[in-house]
Tab-separated table of C-alpha atoms in Angstrom:
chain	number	residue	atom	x	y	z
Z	486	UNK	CA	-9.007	20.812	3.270
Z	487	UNK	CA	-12.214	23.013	2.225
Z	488	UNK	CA	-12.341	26.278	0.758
Z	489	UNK	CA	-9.325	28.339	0.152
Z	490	UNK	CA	-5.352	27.602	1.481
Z	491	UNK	CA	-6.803	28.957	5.621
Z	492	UNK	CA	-8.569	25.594	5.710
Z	493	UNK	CA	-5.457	23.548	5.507
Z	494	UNK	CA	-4.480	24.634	9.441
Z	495	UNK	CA	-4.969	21.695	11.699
Z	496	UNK	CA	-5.364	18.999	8.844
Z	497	UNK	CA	-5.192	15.531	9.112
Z	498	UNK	CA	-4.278	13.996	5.876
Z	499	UNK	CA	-4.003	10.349	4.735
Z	500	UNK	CA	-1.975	9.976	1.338
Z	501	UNK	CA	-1.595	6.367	-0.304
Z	502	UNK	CA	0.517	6.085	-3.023
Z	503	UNK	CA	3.103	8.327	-2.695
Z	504	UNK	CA	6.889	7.561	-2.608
Z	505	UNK	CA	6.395	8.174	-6.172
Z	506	UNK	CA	4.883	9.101	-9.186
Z	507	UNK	CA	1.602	11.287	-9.075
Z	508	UNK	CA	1.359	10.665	-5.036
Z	509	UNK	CA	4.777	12.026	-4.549
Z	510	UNK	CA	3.988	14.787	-6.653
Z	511	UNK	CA	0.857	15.262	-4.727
Z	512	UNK	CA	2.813	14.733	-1.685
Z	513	UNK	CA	5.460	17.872	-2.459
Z	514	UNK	CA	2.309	20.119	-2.733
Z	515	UNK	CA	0.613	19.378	0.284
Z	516	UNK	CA	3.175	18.763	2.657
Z	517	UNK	CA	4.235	22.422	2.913
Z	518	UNK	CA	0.666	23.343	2.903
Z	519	UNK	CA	-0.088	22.011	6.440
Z	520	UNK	CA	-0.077	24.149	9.346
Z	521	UNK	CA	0.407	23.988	12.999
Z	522	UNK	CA	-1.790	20.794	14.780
Z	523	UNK	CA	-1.531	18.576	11.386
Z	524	UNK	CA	-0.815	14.863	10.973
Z	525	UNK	CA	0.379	13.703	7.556
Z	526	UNK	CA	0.973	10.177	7.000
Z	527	UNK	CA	1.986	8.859	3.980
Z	528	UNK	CA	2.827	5.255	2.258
Z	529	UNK	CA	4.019	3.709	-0.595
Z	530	UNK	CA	4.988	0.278	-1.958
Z	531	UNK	CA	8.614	0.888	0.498
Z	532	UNK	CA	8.253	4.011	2.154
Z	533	UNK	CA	11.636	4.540	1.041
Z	534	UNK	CA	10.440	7.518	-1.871
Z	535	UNK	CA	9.720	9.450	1.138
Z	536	UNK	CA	12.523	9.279	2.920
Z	537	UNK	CA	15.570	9.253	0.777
Z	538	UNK	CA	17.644	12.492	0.794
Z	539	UNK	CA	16.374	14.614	-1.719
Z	540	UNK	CA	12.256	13.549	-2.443
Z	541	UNK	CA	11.516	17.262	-2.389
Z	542	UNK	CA	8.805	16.753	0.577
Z	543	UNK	CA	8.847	19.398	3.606
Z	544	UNK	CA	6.076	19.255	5.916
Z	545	UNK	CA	5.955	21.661	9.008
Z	546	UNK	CA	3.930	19.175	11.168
Z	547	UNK	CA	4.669	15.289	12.254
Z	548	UNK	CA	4.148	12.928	9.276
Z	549	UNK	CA	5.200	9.453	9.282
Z	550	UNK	CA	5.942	6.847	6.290
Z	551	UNK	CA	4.514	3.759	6.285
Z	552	UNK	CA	4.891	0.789	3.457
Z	553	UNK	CA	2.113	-1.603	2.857
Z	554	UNK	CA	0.386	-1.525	6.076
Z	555	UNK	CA	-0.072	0.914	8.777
Z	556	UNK	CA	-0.019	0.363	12.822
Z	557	UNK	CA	-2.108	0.714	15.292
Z	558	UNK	CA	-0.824	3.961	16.398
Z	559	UNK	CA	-1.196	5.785	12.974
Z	560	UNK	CA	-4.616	6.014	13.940
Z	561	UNK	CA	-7.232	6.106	16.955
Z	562	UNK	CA	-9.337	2.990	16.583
Z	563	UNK	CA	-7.754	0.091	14.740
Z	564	UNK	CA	-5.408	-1.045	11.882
Z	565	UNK	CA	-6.435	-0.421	8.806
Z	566	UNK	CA	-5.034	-2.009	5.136
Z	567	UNK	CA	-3.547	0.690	2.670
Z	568	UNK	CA	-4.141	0.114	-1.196
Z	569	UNK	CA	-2.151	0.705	-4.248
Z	570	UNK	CA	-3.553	0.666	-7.837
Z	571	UNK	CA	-2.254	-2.224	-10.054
Z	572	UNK	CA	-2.904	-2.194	-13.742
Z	573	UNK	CA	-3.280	-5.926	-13.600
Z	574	UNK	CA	-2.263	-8.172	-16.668
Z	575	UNK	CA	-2.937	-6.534	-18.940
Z	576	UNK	CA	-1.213	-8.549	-21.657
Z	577	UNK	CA	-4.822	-11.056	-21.550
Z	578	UNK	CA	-7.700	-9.804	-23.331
Z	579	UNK	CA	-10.761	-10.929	-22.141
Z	580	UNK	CA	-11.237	-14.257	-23.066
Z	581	UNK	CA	-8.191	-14.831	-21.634
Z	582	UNK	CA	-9.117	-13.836	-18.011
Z	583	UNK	CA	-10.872	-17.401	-16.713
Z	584	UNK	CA	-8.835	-17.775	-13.456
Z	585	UNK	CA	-11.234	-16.534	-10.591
Z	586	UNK	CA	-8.547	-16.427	-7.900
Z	587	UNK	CA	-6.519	-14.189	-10.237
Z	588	UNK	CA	-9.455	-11.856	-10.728
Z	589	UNK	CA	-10.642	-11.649	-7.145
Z	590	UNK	CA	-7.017	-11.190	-5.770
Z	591	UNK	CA	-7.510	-7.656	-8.754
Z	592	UNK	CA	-10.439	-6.595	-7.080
Z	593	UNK	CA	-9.566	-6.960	-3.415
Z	594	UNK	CA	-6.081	-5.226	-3.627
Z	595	UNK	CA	-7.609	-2.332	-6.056
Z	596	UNK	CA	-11.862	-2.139	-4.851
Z	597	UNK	CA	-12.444	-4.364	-1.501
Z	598	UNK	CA	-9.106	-2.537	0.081
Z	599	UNK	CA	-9.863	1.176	-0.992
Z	600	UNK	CA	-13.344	0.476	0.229
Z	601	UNK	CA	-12.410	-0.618	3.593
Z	602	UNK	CA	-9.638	1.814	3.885
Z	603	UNK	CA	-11.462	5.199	3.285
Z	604	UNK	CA	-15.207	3.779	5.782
Z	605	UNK	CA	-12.094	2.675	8.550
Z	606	UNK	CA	-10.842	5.963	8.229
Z	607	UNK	CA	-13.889	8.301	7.889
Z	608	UNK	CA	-14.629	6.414	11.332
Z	609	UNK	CA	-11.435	7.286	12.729
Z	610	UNK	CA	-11.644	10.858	11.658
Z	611	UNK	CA	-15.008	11.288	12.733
Z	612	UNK	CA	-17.634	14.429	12.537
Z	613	UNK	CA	-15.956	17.443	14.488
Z	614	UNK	CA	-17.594	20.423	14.659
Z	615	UNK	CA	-16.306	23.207	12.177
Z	616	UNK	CA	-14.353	20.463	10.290
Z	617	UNK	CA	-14.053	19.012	6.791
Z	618	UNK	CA	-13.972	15.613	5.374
Z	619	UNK	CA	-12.732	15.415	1.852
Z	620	UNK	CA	-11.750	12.017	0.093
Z	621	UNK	CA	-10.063	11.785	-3.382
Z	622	UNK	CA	-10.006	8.677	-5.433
Z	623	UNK	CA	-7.515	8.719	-7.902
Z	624	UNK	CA	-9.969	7.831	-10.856
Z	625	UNK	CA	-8.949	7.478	-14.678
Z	626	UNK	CA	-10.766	7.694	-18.031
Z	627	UNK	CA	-10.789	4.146	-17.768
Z	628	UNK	CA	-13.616	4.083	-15.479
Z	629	UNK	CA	-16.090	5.962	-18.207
Z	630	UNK	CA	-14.380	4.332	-21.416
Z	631	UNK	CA	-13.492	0.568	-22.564
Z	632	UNK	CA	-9.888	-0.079	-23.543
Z	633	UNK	CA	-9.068	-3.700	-25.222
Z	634	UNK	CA	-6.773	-5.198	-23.091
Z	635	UNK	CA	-8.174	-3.581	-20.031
Z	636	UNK	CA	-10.470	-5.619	-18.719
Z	637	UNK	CA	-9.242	-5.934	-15.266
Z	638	UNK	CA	-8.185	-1.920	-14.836
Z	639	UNK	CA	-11.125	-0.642	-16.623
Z	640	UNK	CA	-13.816	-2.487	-14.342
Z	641	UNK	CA	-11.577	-1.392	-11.199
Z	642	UNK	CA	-11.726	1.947	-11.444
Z	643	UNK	CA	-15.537	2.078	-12.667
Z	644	UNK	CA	-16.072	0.000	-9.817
Z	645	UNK	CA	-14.360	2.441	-7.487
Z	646	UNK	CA	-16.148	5.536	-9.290
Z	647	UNK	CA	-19.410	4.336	-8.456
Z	648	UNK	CA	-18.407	3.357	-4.909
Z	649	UNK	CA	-17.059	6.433	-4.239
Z	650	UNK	CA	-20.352	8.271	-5.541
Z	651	UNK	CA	-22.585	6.160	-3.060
Z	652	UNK	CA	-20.440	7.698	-0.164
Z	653	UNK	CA	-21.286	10.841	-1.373
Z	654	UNK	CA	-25.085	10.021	-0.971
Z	655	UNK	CA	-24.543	8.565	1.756
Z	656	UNK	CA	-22.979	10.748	4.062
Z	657	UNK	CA	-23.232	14.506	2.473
Z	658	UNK	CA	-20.900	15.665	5.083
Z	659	UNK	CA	-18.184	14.175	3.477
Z	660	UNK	CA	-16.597	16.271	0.566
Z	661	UNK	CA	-16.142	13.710	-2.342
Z	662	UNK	CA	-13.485	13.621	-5.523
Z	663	UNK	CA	-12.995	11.413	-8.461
Z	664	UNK	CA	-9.988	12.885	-10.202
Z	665	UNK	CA	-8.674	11.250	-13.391
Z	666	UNK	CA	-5.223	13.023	-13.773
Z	667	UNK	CA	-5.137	11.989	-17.587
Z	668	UNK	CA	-2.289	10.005	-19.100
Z	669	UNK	CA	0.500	10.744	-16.625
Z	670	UNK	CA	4.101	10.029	-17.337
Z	671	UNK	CA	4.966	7.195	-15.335
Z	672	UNK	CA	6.148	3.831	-14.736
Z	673	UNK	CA	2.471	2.448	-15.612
Z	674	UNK	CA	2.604	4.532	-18.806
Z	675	UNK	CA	5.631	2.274	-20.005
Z	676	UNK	CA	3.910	-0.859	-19.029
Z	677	UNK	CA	0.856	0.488	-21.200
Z	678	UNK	CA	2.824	0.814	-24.131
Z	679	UNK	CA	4.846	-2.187	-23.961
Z	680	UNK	CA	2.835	-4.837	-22.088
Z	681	UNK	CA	-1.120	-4.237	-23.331
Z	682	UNK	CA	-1.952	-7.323	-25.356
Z	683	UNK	CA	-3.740	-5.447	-27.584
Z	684	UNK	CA	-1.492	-4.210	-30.817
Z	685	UNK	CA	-3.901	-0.974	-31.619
Z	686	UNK	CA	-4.114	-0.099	-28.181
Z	687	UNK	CA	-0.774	-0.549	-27.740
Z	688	UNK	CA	0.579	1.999	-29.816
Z	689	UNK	CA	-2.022	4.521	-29.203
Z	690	UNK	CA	0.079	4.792	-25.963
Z	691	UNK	CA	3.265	4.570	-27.630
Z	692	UNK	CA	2.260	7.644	-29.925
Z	693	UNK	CA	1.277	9.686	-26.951
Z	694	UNK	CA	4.761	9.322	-26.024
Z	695	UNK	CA	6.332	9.787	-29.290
Z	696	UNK	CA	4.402	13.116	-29.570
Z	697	UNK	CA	5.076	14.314	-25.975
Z	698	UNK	CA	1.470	14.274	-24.687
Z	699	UNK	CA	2.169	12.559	-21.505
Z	700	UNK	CA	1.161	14.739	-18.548
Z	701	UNK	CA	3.815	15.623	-16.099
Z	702	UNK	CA	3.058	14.300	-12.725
Z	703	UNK	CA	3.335	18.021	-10.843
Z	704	UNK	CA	1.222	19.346	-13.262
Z	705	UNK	CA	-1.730	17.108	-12.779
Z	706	UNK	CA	-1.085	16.798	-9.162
Z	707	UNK	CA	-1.160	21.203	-9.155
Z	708	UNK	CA	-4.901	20.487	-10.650
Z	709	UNK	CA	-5.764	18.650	-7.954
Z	710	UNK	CA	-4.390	21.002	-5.067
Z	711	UNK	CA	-6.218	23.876	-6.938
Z	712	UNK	CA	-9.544	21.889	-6.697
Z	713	UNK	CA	-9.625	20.953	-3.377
Z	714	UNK	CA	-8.948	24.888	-2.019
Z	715	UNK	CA	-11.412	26.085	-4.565
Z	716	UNK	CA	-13.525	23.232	-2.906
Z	717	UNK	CA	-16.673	24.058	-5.603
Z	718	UNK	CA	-16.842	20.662	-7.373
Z	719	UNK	CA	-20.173	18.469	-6.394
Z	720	UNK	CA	-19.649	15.804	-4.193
Z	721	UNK	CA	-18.629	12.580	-5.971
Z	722	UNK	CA	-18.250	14.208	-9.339
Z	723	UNK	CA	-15.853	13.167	-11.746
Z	724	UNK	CA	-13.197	15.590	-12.778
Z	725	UNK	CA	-11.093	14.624	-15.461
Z	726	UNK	CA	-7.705	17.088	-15.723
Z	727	UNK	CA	-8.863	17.937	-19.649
Z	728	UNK	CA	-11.657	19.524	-18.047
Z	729	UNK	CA	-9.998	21.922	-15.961
């Protein structure tokens, strides 16, 4: 995608995350966005959000659904891992966090696996004259502020913030997004509120329930279409949804 909905002909668009939830949400909205000569593959934790009767995604071109892992075929060079976000366990504060293999298993499946996905498949999808590469990383206040509890989630996603900025350095042909879509209504959302160790913290996120400030997926995912076709945000800025 680049500037304005004409850009979207002839895209080729990689979506993790999204049989459901924000990524299906995002999913509805760019599907029927796609024009003639797109690809759109997309995967989640079954594949099966995608492809029940139903899911509310049309898409004009071939797209295929994937779960955890994608073939050889999805793409020209090699196979690639997908990633999810995991919250971790967040019932352990930090002094409770002295496993390493539990820690490093965190980091590969939410940092080492988003890092090797998107550099696998900027080299698939490689420079083309007259085309755009844009890559989102679904970021979260987290990775700015510290939230008890949160030790594991918090250092993921600042991790991945400051990763993500570095390929914007890096290779300034590449469009780059760190969108926090605020405190979304979601599965996650109820773990927050009845899992964080953390009493306080805990029912900070049970008021914002309680007083109906959860963000609707569609509306936070409409944010994010909107940025991408006004295409005007500097590369590997953060954009938090308050902000728009």
């Amino acid at each position: 995608p680049g500037a304005g909905k004409e850009r979207w002909a002839a895209t080729a668009c990689v979506l993790t995350g999204a049989s459901r939830g924000f990524g299906r949400s995002v999913a509805r909205l760019l599907a029927p966005r796609l024009g003639r000569g797109s690809l759109l593959v997309v995967q989640g934790r079954t594949g099966r959000g995608l492809e029940q009767p139903g899911c509310g995604v049309r898409c004009p071109c071939p797209w295929q659904v994937v779960g955890t892992r994608w073939s050889s075929q999805s793409l020209p060079t090699q196979t690639i891992p997908w990633f999810l976000g995991s919250l971790g366990d967040i019932s352990k504060s930090f002094l409770d966090l002295t496993d390493p293999e539990e820690i490093n298993q965190y980091f590969a499946f939410n940092v080492t696996s988003a890092l090797c996905l998107t550099s696998s498949a900027l080299q698939a999808f490689g420079e083309r004259p007259g085309s755009v590469r844009t890559v989102v990383n679904v970021s979260s206040l987290c990775a700015l502020k510290p939230f008890k509890s949160w030790a594991l989630y918090c250092s993921g996603k600042a991790s991945r913030d400051m990763m993500f900025q570095v390929l914007a350095l890096e290779e300034p042909g590449v469009r780059v997004l760190n969108y926090a879509p605020g405190p979304l209504d979601t599965d996650m959302q109820l773990l927050a509120r009845t899992k964080t160790g953390d009493v306080e913290m805990r029912q900070q996120f049970q008021r914002l329930q309680e007083s109906g400030k959860l963000i609707d997926c569609a509306v936070s995912a409409q944010k994010l279409v909107n940025l991408l076709e006004e295409d005007t945000f500097p590369s590997g800025a953060h954009v938090d949804f308050y902000s728009l």
